[in-house]
Amino acid sequence: MAGQRRVDDVLWVLRNVRHCAPDPSLRSAAGLARALGVHRAQIGRWESGEVRLTQRHASAYEEVLALPPGSLGAAMEMLRRDVVPTGIDAALAPMEPVPRDDLVDRALAHIEHLLASEPSRAADWWDLADLLCREALVVLRDRDWRDLLDRAFGELEVSYGVAYVQRSMAVARLVGHPRAGAALVDLARSALSDTTRHVYSDYAAALQYVPGPEPVRLLVEQVLSPVGEAPLWASLFVLTTCFRHGRGDGEQRELVARQCYDYVVDTTLSYRVRRCAAVLCATVDPRQAESIAAYVGQLPGGRGVAEVLRFGAVLPSRQRRSLYAACSEAVRRAGLPADDPVFVRLLGRGLWDADSDLRGSALACLMLAPQGTPIGRVVADTLLSAVRGGQLPLAGECLTVLFWICPREALDPLLGLSTDPSTPPDLRHNVMRAAVSAPVGGDRAAYRRTVVAAVERAYADRPGDREAASAACYALGVRGFREDLLDLRDVAVRDGATGWRAECDSWLAVPAHWYPADG
């Protein structure tokens, strides 16, 4: 059953983009076949799984349907990894056969390029994974694996859209290599012990793709003896994924379940930690979820956690129905399909699933799908209405969606919200971070002016606020506006704003060549 669902989900990606083709003549199998120069029956074979799909097939779809290169393979791999998380192979077979004599040379050339001080593309990482999955004779020193993965995670921090998902899935494949997996466990152990790092969550998330007992052992250690709330949160949601896939022994599950119960009832912890602990409790022992929910619901701030335990959802049923209906209607008004079972499941999961990992993969796939744009517009409007109406939990969940699917036209209103003194401070900071996930589009200069103006307002209003500094410098740093970071740092030094100066320094320390050549 799981295997069939994986096939159906992966193949939905191809069917969906055909049904969403801007040119109606390409939406039928016959019309697309004519454009591709193949027999109509060939489309059916590809989209039914009768024929093993290759990257060449996906590239043909992307070219004819004017889709970003690599977007279909990235979405298909994301869906595949929800069911089969480990392994270096991909949903799509490599583009073309490579003579074995050339494999090692080409792999080493890719590695040399990726270890050099020059920008890379997501396709470079994907090609390396393709080469390594076909040739086991490529041997790297542990230090080289660590340097390679460190760079990959650094690039993930400053990547968006297709470039982010394709890199993320290339990393998922690479750490399936035994030597790479061992290097990642060491890197993740260090990252999860250092709460000052920007990318500890990416290191933790990648552990789910490493086979063997060591990743689970490390995550269990982090859950039982955390060094801080942020690493604890990351370890909880990744360990949930590992347990969901049947990893971990009975003793580990029992110890973790007992500890997570303590986290769930600890009202001094943040909501996101308690929520992730609740999901893990329900994953390990779903029979106890209702009794725990009954108790937690009586605690201060426990209602949302109880909803998670009972329904696995982060929104009450009325809000779930309303938001889902609005998004579905927007998709239909855009002339796009909204009733395919795979899309229905992805939309519901992306809007409200309490499992952070499942929700993230669903949102990544929706971001890459044509339906993502109308969904993002609805969620952005819902966020603005929720803030005006004081519905802060709903606003927070909208932000989670917008981190993945933020339309370009939402940039100005979201940045305005982020500098509005009436917006609650915690929400204000996250709104600014979500706003800059909006695509840059064709006018980078206008985008930059808009972001810089918002950062200047934030500094003028809150020069002593370290959280405001963190969000503002993130907005500049993640988009590579280094000259503006330097200008802001000079102002912070002049004014003695030490928090702002420290945040500027942190982003200025990111190597310039980590910023991807493809966004």
XYZ file of C-alpha atoms in Angstrom:
519
model
C 0.000 0.000 0.000
C 2.771 2.457 0.950
C 4.691 1.562 -2.191
C 1.654 2.192 -4.384
C 1.002 5.525 -2.656
C 4.589 6.545 -3.312
C 4.213 5.757 -7.020
C 0.877 7.600 -7.243
C 2.222 10.676 -5.454
C 5.382 10.872 -7.534
C 3.541 10.456 -10.825
C 0.956 13.057 -9.779
C 3.675 15.674 -10.262
C 3.759 14.988 -14.016
C -0.014 14.725 -14.407
C -0.556 17.893 -12.430
C 1.754 20.131 -14.441
C 0.180 18.859 -17.657
C -3.320 19.613 -16.376
C -2.104 23.083 -15.306
C -0.434 23.947 -18.623
C -0.921 27.654 -19.493
C -1.690 26.598 -23.064
C -4.958 24.586 -22.930
C -3.916 22.604 -26.001
C -1.141 20.989 -23.925
C -3.431 19.753 -21.146
C -4.485 16.601 -22.976
C -2.142 13.658 -23.389
C -2.498 13.959 -27.155
C -1.654 17.665 -27.159
C 1.427 17.252 -24.994
C 2.545 14.255 -27.053
C 2.427 16.369 -30.216
C 4.520 19.076 -28.556
C 7.068 16.518 -27.356
C 7.149 14.656 -30.655
C 6.128 11.299 -29.157
C 3.143 8.977 -29.508
C 0.162 9.736 -27.269
C 0.525 6.336 -25.611
C 3.984 7.330 -24.392
C 2.487 10.029 -22.143
C 0.270 7.382 -20.566
C 3.235 5.081 -19.995
C 5.231 7.832 -18.280
C 2.371 9.085 -16.118
C 1.223 5.599 -15.068
C 4.679 4.362 -14.067
C 4.715 1.701 -16.761
C 8.078 3.072 -17.935
C 10.882 4.115 -15.572
C 11.117 7.886 -15.737
C 14.425 9.592 -16.391
C 15.596 13.147 -15.929
C 15.399 13.520 -19.700
C 11.632 12.879 -19.581
C 11.160 15.433 -16.791
C 13.305 17.977 -18.622
C 11.141 17.566 -21.729
C 8.016 18.365 -19.689
C 9.747 21.384 -18.127
C 10.852 22.772 -21.472
C 7.488 22.437 -23.212
C 5.477 23.665 -20.198
C 7.901 26.538 -19.413
C 8.722 25.257 -15.917
C 11.937 25.974 -13.973
C 14.638 23.397 -14.785
C 14.867 20.732 -12.105
C 11.525 21.585 -10.498
C 9.788 18.320 -11.410
C 12.622 16.101 -10.237
C 12.851 18.026 -6.956
C 9.111 17.700 -6.270
C 9.061 14.021 -7.183
C 12.025 13.309 -4.935
C 10.429 15.188 -2.035
C 7.298 13.035 -2.291
C 9.318 9.848 -2.630
C 11.354 10.639 0.487
C 8.172 10.919 2.553
C 7.839 7.154 2.165
C 11.396 5.909 1.509
C 13.730 8.393 3.221
C 17.125 6.723 2.802
C 19.252 5.793 -0.200
C 21.284 7.629 -2.825
C 19.064 6.656 -5.783
C 16.432 9.120 -7.019
C 12.847 8.937 -8.260
C 14.183 9.847 -11.710
C 16.905 7.803 -13.358
C 20.018 9.787 -14.402
C 19.883 11.786 -17.608
C 22.130 9.534 -19.663
C 24.560 6.649 -19.225
C 28.165 7.601 -18.534
C 31.049 5.290 -19.489
C 32.531 3.855 -16.317
C 35.985 5.138 -17.206
C 34.575 8.673 -17.121
C 32.500 8.355 -13.939
C 35.300 8.784 -11.417
C 36.897 11.669 -13.308
C 33.589 13.488 -13.644
C 32.698 12.930 -9.986
C 36.071 14.233 -8.810
C 35.731 17.265 -11.092
C 32.335 18.046 -9.525
C 33.760 17.667 -6.027
C 36.700 19.928 -6.837
C 34.311 22.574 -8.167
C 32.034 22.369 -5.121
C 34.966 22.683 -2.729
C 36.338 25.722 -4.566
C 35.550 29.343 -3.696
C 33.100 29.968 -6.517
C 29.284 29.886 -6.706
C 27.482 26.685 -7.596
C 24.106 25.669 -8.992
C 21.664 23.168 -7.515
C 22.211 21.031 -10.617
C 25.888 20.639 -9.641
C 24.869 18.913 -6.401
C 22.275 16.786 -8.160
C 24.774 15.699 -10.816
C 27.264 14.710 -8.120
C 24.644 12.522 -6.440
C 23.880 10.935 -9.825
C 27.540 10.126 -10.360
C 28.110 8.742 -6.869
C 25.023 6.522 -7.003
C 26.511 4.798 -10.065
C 30.120 4.518 -8.952
C 31.221 3.283 -5.538
C 34.921 3.698 -6.333
C 34.955 7.438 -5.640
C 36.709 7.719 -2.287
C 36.788 10.948 -0.300
C 38.531 11.728 2.944
C 36.226 12.335 5.906
C 37.454 15.930 5.999
C 36.379 16.445 2.386
C 32.941 15.003 3.108
C 32.575 17.389 6.055
C 33.679 20.369 3.959
C 31.333 19.352 1.156
C 28.339 18.982 3.473
C 29.170 22.172 5.362
C 29.036 24.062 2.089
C 25.802 22.343 1.055
C 24.085 23.361 4.293
C 25.473 26.869 3.999
C 23.974 27.170 0.525
C 20.647 25.839 1.785
C 20.478 28.704 4.253
C 20.575 31.281 1.454
C 18.569 29.410 -1.217
C 14.892 29.700 -2.107
C 12.332 28.060 -4.352
C 13.426 25.352 -6.761
C 17.076 26.006 -5.899
C 16.389 25.224 -2.235
C 14.341 22.057 -2.765
C 16.704 20.674 -5.388
C 19.712 21.247 -3.120
C 17.868 19.772 -0.161
C 17.015 16.612 -2.073
C 20.544 16.358 -3.474
C 21.816 16.417 0.121
C 19.238 13.756 1.039
C 20.719 11.563 -1.665
C 24.365 12.303 -0.856
C 24.072 11.421 2.831
C 22.809 8.006 1.763
C 26.444 7.323 0.876
C 27.981 5.494 3.882
C 30.959 7.827 4.262
C 28.829 10.940 3.859
C 26.322 9.687 6.423
C 29.028 9.206 9.041
C 30.366 12.700 8.371
C 26.879 14.182 8.720
C 26.310 12.544 12.106
C 29.508 14.185 13.379
C 28.520 17.564 11.913
C 25.007 17.339 13.335
C 26.320 16.469 16.791
C 28.463 19.602 16.719
C 25.699 21.798 15.268
C 23.074 20.665 17.778
C 25.467 21.500 20.605
C 26.023 25.051 19.322
C 22.898 27.183 19.668
C 24.578 30.147 17.929
C 24.616 28.386 14.554
C 22.152 29.466 11.892
C 21.688 26.075 10.247
C 21.486 23.510 13.048
C 17.947 22.546 11.958
C 19.095 21.653 8.432
C 21.809 19.402 9.848
C 19.265 17.729 12.122
C 16.653 17.352 9.375
C 19.135 15.588 7.093
C 19.728 12.870 9.707
C 16.476 11.200 8.653
C 18.106 10.383 5.306
C 21.096 8.583 6.861
C 20.627 4.811 7.234
C 21.685 2.890 10.326
C 21.227 3.344 14.085
C 23.624 6.258 14.690
C 21.322 9.111 13.577
C 18.510 7.858 15.819
C 20.897 7.415 18.735
C 22.100 11.020 18.364
C 18.556 12.405 18.170
C 17.474 10.417 21.223
C 20.438 11.838 23.150
C 19.422 15.359 22.151
C 15.803 14.832 23.204
C 16.774 13.362 26.568
C 19.513 15.932 27.316
C 18.945 19.056 25.180
C 21.319 22.017 25.222
C 18.587 24.509 24.341
C 15.037 24.870 23.075
C 15.917 25.378 19.417
C 18.043 22.205 19.046
C 15.431 20.328 21.089
C 12.681 21.414 18.692
C 14.708 20.288 15.665
C 15.559 16.945 17.266
C 11.927 16.292 18.216
C 10.484 16.732 14.748
C 13.230 14.737 13.014
C 13.033 11.906 15.546
C 9.275 11.795 14.937
C 9.993 11.121 11.264
C 12.502 8.391 12.106
C 10.055 6.678 14.480
C 7.262 7.006 11.922
C 9.417 4.996 9.513
C 9.922 2.248 12.091
C 13.428 3.198 13.192
C 14.572 3.049 16.820
C 14.225 0.178 19.288
C 11.631 -0.328 21.999
C 13.795 1.053 24.787
C 14.538 4.242 22.853
C 10.862 4.759 22.100
C 9.852 4.241 25.724
C 12.482 6.651 27.061
C 11.568 9.296 24.498
C 7.818 8.941 25.076
C 8.289 9.405 28.824
C 10.471 12.475 28.319
C 8.113 13.959 25.742
C 5.210 13.674 28.151
C 7.190 15.874 30.550
C 7.766 18.390 27.748
C 4.094 18.419 26.769
C 2.943 19.326 30.292
C 5.768 21.814 30.951
C 4.088 25.199 30.522
C 7.443 27.012 30.748
C 8.477 25.630 27.356
C 7.591 27.297 24.057
C 4.466 26.219 22.220
C 6.416 24.856 19.251
C 8.468 22.540 21.506
C 5.368 21.306 23.350
C 3.619 20.786 20.027
C 6.478 18.754 18.545
C 6.674 16.708 21.743
C 2.932 16.038 21.451
C 3.326 14.797 17.873
C 6.135 12.500 18.964
C 4.025 11.165 21.861
C 1.153 10.415 19.493
C 3.519 8.760 17.007
C 5.074 6.454 19.599
C 1.844 5.533 21.420
C -1.317 6.818 19.709
C -3.509 4.950 22.224
C -2.393 7.306 25.000
C -2.893 10.498 22.998
C -6.504 11.105 24.078
C -5.837 10.673 27.802
C -2.818 12.991 27.622
C -4.895 15.522 25.653
C -7.616 15.519 28.320
C -5.064 16.493 30.964
C -3.065 18.939 28.845
C -6.215 20.766 27.745
C -6.724 21.932 31.331
C -3.254 23.504 31.586
C -2.474 27.153 30.750
C -1.989 27.442 26.996
C -2.731 23.752 26.611
C -5.691 23.878 24.253
C -3.606 23.993 21.084
C -1.389 21.134 22.264
C -4.490 19.079 23.077
C -5.760 19.664 19.507
C -2.472 18.315 18.205
C -2.745 15.185 20.343
C -6.350 14.533 19.331
C -6.373 15.480 15.662
C -2.757 15.981 14.571
C -3.717 19.499 13.487
C -2.449 22.959 14.422
C -5.736 24.757 13.712
C -9.272 24.252 15.062
C -11.654 22.490 12.685
C -13.590 25.643 11.756
C -10.439 27.492 10.724
C -9.185 24.426 8.860
C -12.370 24.191 6.821
C -12.465 27.918 6.096
C -8.832 28.208 5.004
C -8.971 25.036 2.922
C -12.146 26.178 1.160
C -10.666 29.605 0.390
C -7.474 28.092 -1.043
C -9.351 25.518 -3.125
C -11.649 28.184 -4.530
C -8.688 30.409 -5.425
C -7.040 27.505 -7.254
C -10.224 26.838 -9.230
C -10.653 30.530 -10.083
C -7.141 30.426 -11.509
C -8.300 27.651 -13.838
C -6.222 24.989 -12.082
C -7.276 21.537 -10.803
C -8.093 21.306 -7.089
C -9.755 17.902 -6.667
C -7.033 15.338 -7.343
C -6.654 13.176 -4.194
C -2.905 13.803 -4.012
C -3.384 17.577 -4.225
C -6.188 17.454 -1.639
C -3.918 15.592 0.789
C -0.962 17.916 0.183
C -3.065 21.050 0.658
C -4.567 19.856 3.939
C -1.203 18.680 5.201
C 0.496 21.937 4.232
C -2.133 24.138 5.858
C -2.434 22.434 9.233
C -0.511 19.178 9.811
C 1.189 19.226 13.214
C 4.035 17.007 11.989
C 6.627 19.634 11.018
C 8.461 17.380 8.589
C 5.379 16.158 6.717
C 4.034 19.693 6.603
C 7.297 21.070 5.257
C 7.526 18.517 2.457
C 3.893 19.187 1.480
C 4.511 22.940 1.374
C 7.657 22.434 -0.696
C 5.674 20.438 -3.264
C 2.870 23.018 -3.328
C 5.440 25.783 -3.786
C 6.762 23.984 -6.869
C 3.265 23.312 -8.228
C 1.342 25.863 -10.335
C -1.339 25.939 -7.606
C 1.158 27.436 -5.151
C 0.698 31.049 -6.272
C -3.069 31.332 -5.640
C -2.654 29.455 -2.351
C 0.024 31.920 -1.240
C -2.202 34.897 -2.050
C -5.054 33.524 0.049
C -2.780 32.754 2.992
C -1.148 36.210 2.845
C -4.585 37.865 2.930
C -5.620 35.573 5.789
C -2.508 36.553 7.745
C -3.267 40.263 7.423
C -6.892 39.725 8.480
C -5.859 37.494 11.388
C -3.454 40.102 12.758
C -6.081 42.835 12.465
C -8.593 40.601 14.257
C -6.210 39.524 17.008
C -6.224 35.864 15.893
C -2.543 35.364 16.599
C -2.414 31.520 16.505
C -3.971 31.591 13.024
C -1.516 34.307 11.994
C 1.385 32.166 13.186
C 0.261 29.179 11.126
C -0.173 31.395 8.069
C 3.441 32.466 8.496
C 4.558 28.836 8.385
C 2.905 28.523 4.981
C 4.324 31.828 3.741
C 7.874 30.815 4.589
C 7.405 28.402 1.681
C 4.781 30.041 -0.535
C 4.987 33.826 -0.329
C 3.808 35.613 -3.499
C 5.816 38.583 -4.760
C 2.894 40.982 -4.293
C 2.829 40.170 -0.555
C 6.314 41.628 0.021
C 5.223 45.235 0.640
C 2.233 44.529 2.932
C 4.170 41.962 4.958
C 7.155 44.252 5.446
C 4.721 46.992 6.449
C 3.212 44.640 9.017
C 6.686 43.756 10.293
C 7.441 47.400 11.147
C 3.980 48.341 12.449
C 4.274 49.056 16.205
C 0.810 47.561 16.753
C 1.972 44.138 15.504
C 2.988 41.897 18.453
C 6.816 41.782 18.664
C 7.280 38.014 18.232
C 5.010 38.014 15.214
C 6.669 41.133 13.801
C 10.063 39.445 13.648
C 8.787 36.319 11.921
C 6.740 38.338 9.431
C 9.926 40.039 8.246
C 11.640 36.676 7.833
C 8.701 35.262 5.892
C 8.389 38.354 3.694
C 11.823 37.908 2.133
C 10.937 34.391 1.017
C 8.874 36.119 -1.681
C 10.581 35.650 -5.058
C 12.792 38.510 -6.190
C 11.373 38.522 -9.712
C 12.860 40.565 -12.516
C 13.564 43.792 -10.605
C 16.136 42.965 -7.935
C 16.888 46.664 -7.363
C 13.259 47.446 -6.461
C 13.100 44.392 -4.197
C 16.273 45.506 -2.461
C 15.006 49.059 -1.923
C 11.816 47.727 -0.360
C 13.677 45.437 2.047
C 16.274 48.056 2.987
C 13.565 50.619 3.748
C 11.855 48.163 6.113
C 15.152 47.359 7.841
C 15.868 51.062 8.317
C 12.442 51.531 9.916
C 13.047 48.575 12.221
C 16.407 49.989 13.316
C 15.008 53.464 13.911
C 12.191 52.063 16.059
C 14.136 49.402 17.980
C 17.906 50.025 18.050
C 18.228 48.126 21.329
C 16.137 45.093 20.350
C 18.307 42.040 19.555
C 15.367 40.067 18.142
C 14.529 42.924 15.788
C 18.184 42.992 14.766
C 18.149 39.246 14.111
C 15.102 39.476 11.827
C 16.300 42.587 9.986
C 19.803 41.262 9.367
C 18.303 37.969 8.238
C 16.280 39.875 5.634
C 19.435 41.493 4.267
C 21.792 38.565 4.728
C 19.677 35.791 3.318
C 19.156 37.759 0.105
C 22.840 38.638 -0.213
C 22.511 42.405 0.277
C 26.015 42.586 1.732
C 26.668 46.263 0.994
C 23.557 47.166 2.951
C 24.701 44.961 5.826
C 28.009 46.841 5.855
C 26.182 50.184 5.892
C 23.930 49.000 8.721
C 26.925 47.761 10.676
C 28.598 51.177 10.396
C 25.462 52.832 11.762
C 25.240 50.289 14.600
C 28.893 50.896 15.538
C 28.315 54.649 15.509
C 25.262 54.330 17.759
C 26.675 51.657 20.056
C 23.921 49.204 19.033
C 25.921 46.095 19.920
C 23.144 43.609 19.151
C 22.693 44.943 15.633
C 26.431 44.982 15.061
C 26.744 41.342 16.169
C 23.935 40.224 13.858
C 25.520 42.084 10.932
C 28.869 40.446 11.663
C 27.253 37.017 11.740
C 25.834 37.414 8.245
C 28.912 39.124 6.839
C 30.889 36.042 7.895
C 28.913 33.905 5.415
C 31.286 33.220 2.481
C 30.211 35.122 -0.626
C 30.527 32.014 -2.818
C 27.885 30.216 -0.738
C 25.264 32.416 -2.362
C 24.011 30.232 -5.204
C 24.400 31.074 -8.850
C 20.774 29.993 -9.393
C 18.975 31.793 -6.533
